[in-house]
Short mmCIF file of C-alpha atoms in Angstrom, two decimals:
data_model
loop_
_atom_site.label_atom_id
_atom_site.label_comp_id
_atom_site.label_asym_id
_atom_site.label_seq_id
_atom_site.Cartn_x
_atom_site.Cartn_y
_atom_site.Cartn_z
CA MET O 1 -36.53 11.25 -2.18
CA ALA O 2 -33.18 9.96 -2.30
CA MET O 3 -30.33 11.78 -0.62
CA GLU O 4 -27.69 12.97 -3.13
CA ARG O 5 -24.80 10.72 -3.37
CA PRO O 6 -21.26 12.09 -2.30
CA LEU O 7 -18.54 12.62 -4.84
CA VAL O 8 -15.88 10.18 -4.89
CA SER O 9 -12.32 10.77 -6.07
CA ILE O 10 -10.29 7.94 -7.68
CA VAL O 11 -6.19 8.58 -7.87
CA VAL O 12 -4.36 6.65 -10.35
CA PRO O 13 -0.62 7.04 -10.29
CA ILE O 14 0.94 6.08 -13.74
CA TYR O 15 4.46 5.05 -14.73
CA LYS O 16 5.44 2.73 -17.45
CA VAL O 17 2.33 0.62 -17.74
CA GLU O 18 1.39 1.65 -21.33
CA LYS O 19 0.37 -2.23 -21.77
CA TYR O 20 -2.10 -2.43 -18.95
CA LEU O 21 -3.48 1.19 -18.51
CA GLU O 22 -6.58 0.87 -21.11
CA ARG O 23 -7.63 -2.22 -19.01
CA CYS O 24 -7.44 -0.07 -15.91
CA LEU O 25 -9.38 3.10 -17.09
CA ASP O 26 -12.05 1.06 -19.03
CA SER O 27 -12.74 -0.61 -15.37
CA LEU O 28 -13.30 2.89 -14.18
CA VAL O 29 -15.34 4.27 -16.90
CA ALA O 30 -17.59 1.35 -16.36
CA GLN O 31 -18.22 1.99 -12.67
CA ASP O 32 -21.77 2.10 -11.49
CA TYR O 33 -21.42 5.00 -9.21
CA GLN O 34 -21.81 8.66 -9.65
CA PRO O 35 -20.75 11.48 -9.14
CA LEU O 36 -16.96 10.19 -9.61
CA GLU O 37 -13.94 11.95 -10.71
CA VAL O 38 -10.68 10.04 -11.62
CA ILE O 39 -7.67 11.83 -11.26
CA LEU O 40 -4.68 10.38 -13.64
CA VAL O 41 -1.33 11.26 -12.18
CA ASN O 42 1.31 10.84 -15.09
CA ASP O 43 4.78 10.32 -13.04
CA GLY O 44 6.98 11.18 -15.79
CA SER O 45 6.08 8.06 -17.73
CA PRO O 46 8.59 7.82 -20.89
CA ASP O 47 6.22 5.42 -22.66
CA GLY O 48 2.83 5.73 -24.54
CA CYS O 49 0.87 6.51 -21.35
CA GLY O 50 0.55 10.22 -21.89
CA SER O 51 -1.41 9.86 -25.18
CA ILE O 52 -3.59 7.14 -23.49
CA ILE O 53 -4.29 9.68 -20.80
CA ARG O 54 -5.18 12.56 -23.15
CA ARG O 55 -7.45 10.32 -25.18
CA TYR O 56 -9.51 9.15 -22.05
CA GLU O 57 -9.42 12.77 -20.55
CA ALA O 58 -11.07 14.19 -23.93
CA LYS O 59 -13.66 11.18 -24.30
CA TYR O 60 -14.68 11.09 -20.84
CA PRO O 61 -15.53 14.08 -18.46
CA ILE O 62 -14.76 11.82 -15.08
CA PHE O 63 -11.01 12.10 -16.07
CA ARG O 64 -8.52 14.99 -14.96
CA SER O 65 -4.83 14.60 -15.21
CA LEU O 66 -1.94 15.75 -13.32
CA TRP O 67 1.48 15.66 -14.98
CA GLN O 68 4.85 15.92 -13.01
CA GLU O 69 8.18 14.85 -13.32
CA ASN O 70 8.93 11.19 -12.20
CA GLN O 71 8.99 11.32 -8.30
CA GLY O 72 7.92 7.90 -7.53
CA LEU O 73 4.42 6.15 -6.17
CA ALA O 74 4.18 7.85 -2.85
CA ALA O 75 4.76 11.41 -4.31
CA ALA O 76 1.98 10.50 -7.14
CA ARG O 77 -0.53 9.28 -4.64
CA ASN O 78 0.21 12.08 -2.30
CA ASN O 79 -0.09 14.79 -5.14
CA GLY O 80 -3.25 13.19 -6.61
CA ILE O 81 -4.94 13.09 -3.12
CA ALA O 82 -4.13 16.72 -2.56
CA LEU O 83 -5.91 17.61 -5.94
CA ALA O 84 -8.97 15.32 -5.01
CA THR O 85 -12.14 17.00 -4.04
CA GLY O 86 -14.41 14.12 -3.08
CA LYS O 87 -15.64 13.13 0.09
CA TYR O 88 -14.07 9.98 -0.09
CA VAL O 89 -10.74 8.66 -2.09
CA ALA O 90 -9.63 5.52 -3.54
CA LEU O 91 -6.22 4.67 -4.74
CA VAL O 92 -6.19 2.32 -7.82
CA ASP O 93 -2.70 1.15 -9.21
CA SER O 94 -2.63 1.59 -12.83
CA ASP O 95 -1.65 -2.07 -13.92
CA ASP O 96 -4.55 -3.40 -11.94
CA TYR O 97 -8.29 -3.16 -12.52
CA VAL O 98 -11.73 -3.06 -10.49
CA GLU O 99 -15.03 -4.41 -10.69
CA PRO O 100 -17.92 -2.44 -11.64
CA ASP O 101 -19.23 -1.95 -8.20
CA PHE O 102 -15.78 -1.11 -6.85
CA ILE O 103 -16.71 2.38 -5.64
CA SER O 104 -20.38 1.81 -4.99
CA SER O 105 -20.10 -1.05 -2.98
CA MET O 106 -17.66 0.82 -0.40
CA ALA O 107 -19.14 4.32 -0.65
CA ASN O 108 -22.74 3.23 0.25
CA LEU O 109 -21.15 1.34 3.05
CA ALA O 110 -19.30 4.27 4.13
CA GLU O 111 -22.17 6.43 4.38
CA GLU O 112 -24.54 3.74 5.95
CA ARG O 113 -22.14 2.92 8.42
CA GLN O 114 -20.64 6.52 8.76
CA ALA O 115 -16.89 4.85 8.28
CA ASP O 116 -13.81 6.82 7.78
CA ILE O 117 -12.29 3.63 5.98
CA VAL O 118 -14.04 0.82 4.08
CA MET O 119 -11.94 -2.21 3.15
CA GLY O 120 -12.78 -4.48 0.45
CA ASN O 121 -11.65 -8.16 -0.52
CA PHE O 122 -10.05 -8.77 -3.73
CA TYR O 123 -8.88 -11.24 -6.51
CA ILE O 124 -5.28 -12.14 -7.06
CA ASP O 125 -4.82 -12.38 -11.07
CA PHE O 126 -2.08 -14.64 -12.18
CA PRO O 127 -0.45 -13.78 -15.45
CA ARG O 128 -0.97 -17.15 -17.19
CA GLY O 129 -4.06 -19.12 -17.68
CA GLY O 130 -6.45 -16.48 -16.62
CA ILE O 131 -6.51 -17.86 -13.10
CA LYS O 132 -8.04 -15.42 -10.67
CA VAL O 133 -8.05 -16.39 -6.66
CA PRO O 134 -10.18 -14.70 -4.42
CA PHE O 135 -8.19 -13.36 -1.18
CA ARG O 136 -10.49 -12.97 1.70
CA MET O 137 -9.15 -11.07 4.82
CA LEU O 138 -9.10 -13.40 7.77
CA THR O 139 -11.79 -11.45 9.61
CA MET O 140 -15.54 -11.77 9.39
CA HIS O 141 -15.95 -8.66 11.22
CA LYS O 142 -18.23 -6.06 9.22
CA ASN O 143 -17.64 -3.30 11.42
CA LEU O 144 -14.65 -2.42 13.52
CA SER O 145 -13.45 0.52 15.40
CA GLY O 146 -10.30 2.09 14.12
CA GLU O 147 -8.08 0.62 16.84
CA GLU O 148 -9.33 -2.86 16.46
CA ALA O 149 -8.55 -2.61 12.49
CA ALA O 150 -5.24 -1.05 12.98
CA GLN O 151 -4.22 -3.88 15.48
CA MET O 152 -5.60 -6.47 13.06
CA SER O 153 -3.36 -4.52 10.12
CA LEU O 154 -0.17 -5.23 12.28
CA THR O 155 -1.04 -8.79 11.82
CA LEU O 156 -0.43 -8.46 8.07
CA LEU O 157 -2.85 -11.24 6.67
CA ARG O 158 -5.82 -10.75 8.80
CA ILE O 159 -6.26 -7.02 7.35
CA PRO O 160 -3.44 -6.45 4.74
CA ALA O 161 -1.86 -3.19 4.65
CA PHE O 162 -2.48 -2.59 0.93
CA ALA O 163 -3.56 0.99 -0.05
CA TRP O 164 -5.72 0.09 -3.17
CA ASN O 165 -8.41 -2.11 -1.55
CA LYS O 166 -9.81 0.81 0.55
CA LEU O 167 -11.85 3.77 0.37
CA TYR O 168 -10.74 6.78 2.72
CA ARG O 169 -12.42 9.67 3.94
CA ARG O 170 -10.44 12.11 2.30
CA GLU O 171 -10.01 14.68 5.06
CA LEU O 172 -8.39 11.88 7.04
CA PHE O 173 -5.08 12.57 5.48
CA ALA O 174 -4.98 16.29 5.95
CA GLU O 175 -6.49 16.16 9.42
CA HIS O 176 -3.72 13.96 10.93
CA ASN O 177 -0.73 15.28 8.57
CA ILE O 178 -0.64 11.50 7.20
CA SER O 179 1.07 11.13 3.83
CA TYR O 180 2.83 8.47 2.05
CA PRO O 181 6.68 8.27 2.47
CA SER O 182 8.66 7.86 -0.50
CA ILE O 183 10.11 4.49 0.36
CA TYR O 184 9.27 0.95 -0.72
CA TYR O 185 6.51 -0.51 1.66
CA GLU O 186 4.78 2.83 1.86
CA ASP O 187 1.36 1.05 2.44
CA VAL O 188 2.76 -0.63 5.70
CA ALA O 189 3.95 2.84 6.89
CA THR O 190 0.88 4.50 6.01
CA THR O 191 -2.14 2.38 6.55
CA SER O 192 -1.74 1.56 10.05
CA ARG O 193 -1.54 5.09 10.78
CA LEU O 194 -4.64 6.07 9.05
CA LEU O 195 -6.67 3.34 10.75
CA ILE O 196 -5.28 4.38 14.24
CA LYS O 197 -7.00 7.87 13.75
CA SER O 198 -10.15 6.34 12.20
CA GLY O 199 -13.34 6.23 14.40
CA ARG O 200 -15.03 3.68 12.33
CA VAL O 201 -13.95 0.94 9.75
CA ALA O 202 -16.27 -1.19 7.61
CA ILE O 203 -15.36 -4.26 5.60
CA GLN O 204 -16.87 -5.32 2.13
CA GLN O 205 -16.66 -9.01 2.03
CA LYS O 206 -17.29 -9.13 -1.76
CA PRO O 207 -13.66 -9.27 -3.95
CA ILE O 208 -14.11 -5.88 -5.76
CA TYR O 209 -10.51 -5.09 -6.62
CA HIS O 210 -8.12 -7.21 -9.24
CA TYR O 211 -4.50 -7.43 -7.91
CA CYS O 212 -2.71 -8.41 -11.37
CA LEU O 213 0.66 -10.27 -10.92
CA ARG O 214 3.17 -9.49 -13.59
CA SER O 215 6.68 -10.12 -14.18
CA THR O 216 8.27 -6.65 -13.96
CA GLY O 217 7.34 -3.73 -11.46
CA ILE O 218 8.93 -2.17 -8.15
CA THR O 219 7.59 -4.87 -6.01
CA GLY O 220 9.16 -7.85 -7.90
CA ASN O 221 12.62 -7.95 -6.59
CA PHE O 222 14.59 -8.29 -3.31
CA SER O 223 17.04 -5.91 -2.72
CA ILE O 224 19.16 -4.23 -0.15
CA LYS O 225 16.52 -1.30 -0.33
CA ASN O 226 13.46 -3.52 0.29
CA VAL O 227 15.17 -4.83 3.74
CA ASN O 228 16.05 -0.91 4.61
CA ASP O 229 12.69 0.27 3.68
CA TYR O 230 10.92 -2.13 5.37
CA LEU O 231 12.34 -1.38 8.49
CA LYS O 232 12.09 2.21 7.88
CA ALA O 233 8.42 1.72 7.47
CA VAL O 234 8.12 0.06 10.80
CA ASP O 235 10.11 3.13 12.39
CA ILE O 236 7.65 5.46 10.97
CA ILE O 237 4.53 3.57 12.79
CA ARG O 238 6.86 3.52 16.02
CA HIS O 239 7.29 7.32 16.12
CA PHE O 240 3.70 7.64 14.99
CA ILE O 241 2.38 5.58 18.07
CA TRP O 242 4.87 7.37 20.39
CA ASP O 243 4.24 10.96 19.11
CA GLN O 244 0.11 10.08 19.55
CA GLN O 245 0.93 9.15 23.05
CA LEU O 246 -0.19 5.80 22.17
CA TRP O 247 2.87 3.87 23.33
CA ASN O 248 1.43 2.18 26.65
CA THR O 249 -1.58 1.09 24.46
CA TRP O 250 0.15 -0.14 21.35
CA LYS O 251 3.46 -1.52 22.44
CA ARG O 252 2.10 -5.14 22.82
CA PRO O 253 0.37 -5.25 19.33
CA TYR O 254 3.37 -3.53 17.94
CA ARG O 255 6.03 -5.71 19.53
CA ALA O 256 4.12 -8.69 18.03
CA PHE O 257 4.11 -7.10 14.49
CA LEU O 258 7.68 -6.78 14.86
CA ARG O 259 8.12 -10.45 15.69
CA THR O 260 6.31 -11.10 12.44
CA VAL O 261 8.50 -8.48 10.45
CA GLU O 262 11.75 -10.14 11.98
CA ALA O 263 10.30 -13.71 10.92
CA GLN O 264 9.76 -12.53 7.32
CA LEU O 265 13.21 -11.04 6.92
CA PHE O 266 14.92 -14.09 8.30
CA LEU O 267 13.05 -16.20 5.90
CA ALA O 268 13.93 -14.10 2.86
CA ILE O 269 17.64 -14.09 3.78
CA ALA O 270 17.48 -17.85 4.33
CA LEU O 271 15.65 -18.74 1.23
CA GLN O 272 16.02 -15.96 -1.19
CA MET O 273 19.78 -14.79 -0.74
CA ASN O 274 21.23 -18.33 -1.29
CA LYS O 275 23.93 -16.76 -3.50
CA LEU O 276 25.41 -15.32 -0.42
CA SER O 277 27.43 -17.73 1.95
CA VAL O 278 25.92 -19.04 4.87
CA ARG O 279 28.32 -16.78 7.24
CA LYS O 280 27.13 -13.83 5.24
CA ARG O 281 23.45 -14.81 5.78
CA GLN O 282 23.93 -15.42 9.55
CA HIS O 283 25.65 -12.21 9.68
CA LEU O 284 22.44 -10.53 7.94
CA MET O 285 20.18 -12.20 10.14
CA ARG O 286 22.48 -10.89 13.50
CA GLN O 287 22.07 -7.46 12.28
CA VAL O 288 18.38 -7.56 11.49
CA HIS O 289 17.63 -9.05 14.89
CA HIS O 290 19.81 -6.00 16.35
CA ARG O 291 17.72 -3.59 14.83
CA ILE O 292 14.56 -5.50 15.54
CA HIS O 293 15.58 -4.99 19.15
CA ARG O 294 16.22 -1.48 18.97
CA LEU O 295 12.81 -0.73 16.99
CA ALA O 296 10.84 -2.49 19.93
CA GLN O 297 12.20 0.26 22.40
CA PRO O 298 10.27 3.89 22.49
CA PRO O 299 11.95 6.36 19.98
CA GLU O 300 13.32 8.30 23.03
CA LEU O 301 15.32 5.51 24.27
CA SER O 302 16.53 4.14 21.15
CA ALA O 303 17.38 5.87 17.89
CA VAL O 304 17.61 3.64 15.10
CA GLU O 305 20.44 4.23 12.46
CA PRO O 306 19.03 5.33 9.14
CA GLU O 307 20.65 2.65 7.28
CA PHE O 308 21.85 -1.24 8.01
CA SER O 309 25.61 -1.52 8.73
CA ILE O 310 25.25 -4.77 7.06
CA PHE O 311 24.93 -3.39 3.76
CA SER O 312 28.45 -2.48 3.37
CA LEU O 313 28.73 -5.61 1.40
CA PRO O 314 31.55 -6.19 -1.32
CA LEU O 315 30.19 -4.78 -4.52
CA ARG O 316 29.95 -8.21 -6.10
CA LEU O 317 27.79 -9.57 -3.32
CA PHE O 318 25.57 -6.31 -3.55
CA ARG O 319 25.01 -6.81 -7.00
CA LYS O 320 24.15 -10.44 -6.68
CA ALA O 321 21.56 -9.58 -3.89
CA ARG O 322 19.70 -7.15 -6.00
CA SER O 323 18.62 -9.74 -8.60
CA ILE O 324 17.10 -12.01 -6.06
CA ARG O 325 13.48 -11.94 -5.59
CA TRP O 326 11.71 -11.03 -2.59
CA ILE O 327 9.22 -13.14 -1.19
CA HIS O 328 6.92 -10.55 0.65
CA ASN O 329 5.86 -8.26 -2.41
CA GLY O 330 5.40 -9.93 -5.54
CA ARG O 331 4.02 -8.98 -8.75
CA ASP O 332 5.67 -11.84 -10.39
#
């Protein structure tokens, strides 16, 4: 007699995605896994998303909804996870869509390997020409310890920090008081912490998620907030490593991660902020380097100021900077 399969919850934050929402929800209806619950979190979306949510909730019993005033992606994810009842939880962005075996491929692997987290490969869908490019994590391991996976996640491309290509044991969040912070790069701040506290991590090699690039969205523009929030995410990781008494074990991979972050920010400033003078860009780079140096130290030895001093730019330059695109996160 086959063992009963565990309930899986899918949390879908929704905000200003009327054009894409039905495609996402149809892909969830088409899942070949049961039992399944899909929690649609309407984050105060002012467009027609609400009527779409009501229609799908009335037609398909797998859907339930949570309505809230606009609080942002992180709060929508956190509130959806809090409402979930499944043994496992997945996070799907409402402007993306998934393969029919998105849940079954990861849930079966989680049960088979007794994994706290399962990660799947994905496609990058381009907005023109129907081009879909498979992205494969630069590791061929099928099983990892949480520590191994976390260290690979700090190298960024070997295991990307995205929230949406993973299946999590739901209680992992509550057991370790981990939630998504209300900043950009909340994935960076959260994925490494979850992996650190995981016992086993499994990797599904088949692409099962479609990450859809588009011309609008919170991940499309480079701004002052992007730089500040990226380094805030790094600081959250730093404090977590320290608070968990893992500094001696983790300081080398963490500092290697910092070097990658610094290189990314330098590249963004040099190539993307070309409307600023060379002198101003050099000043920005010096300030980034200074803050990275402080972030390399244990929290008890080096408090990091909450905002960059470099961002007291003239308003004219600030407005220019906000319109420049950010190379690291691009749904464009």
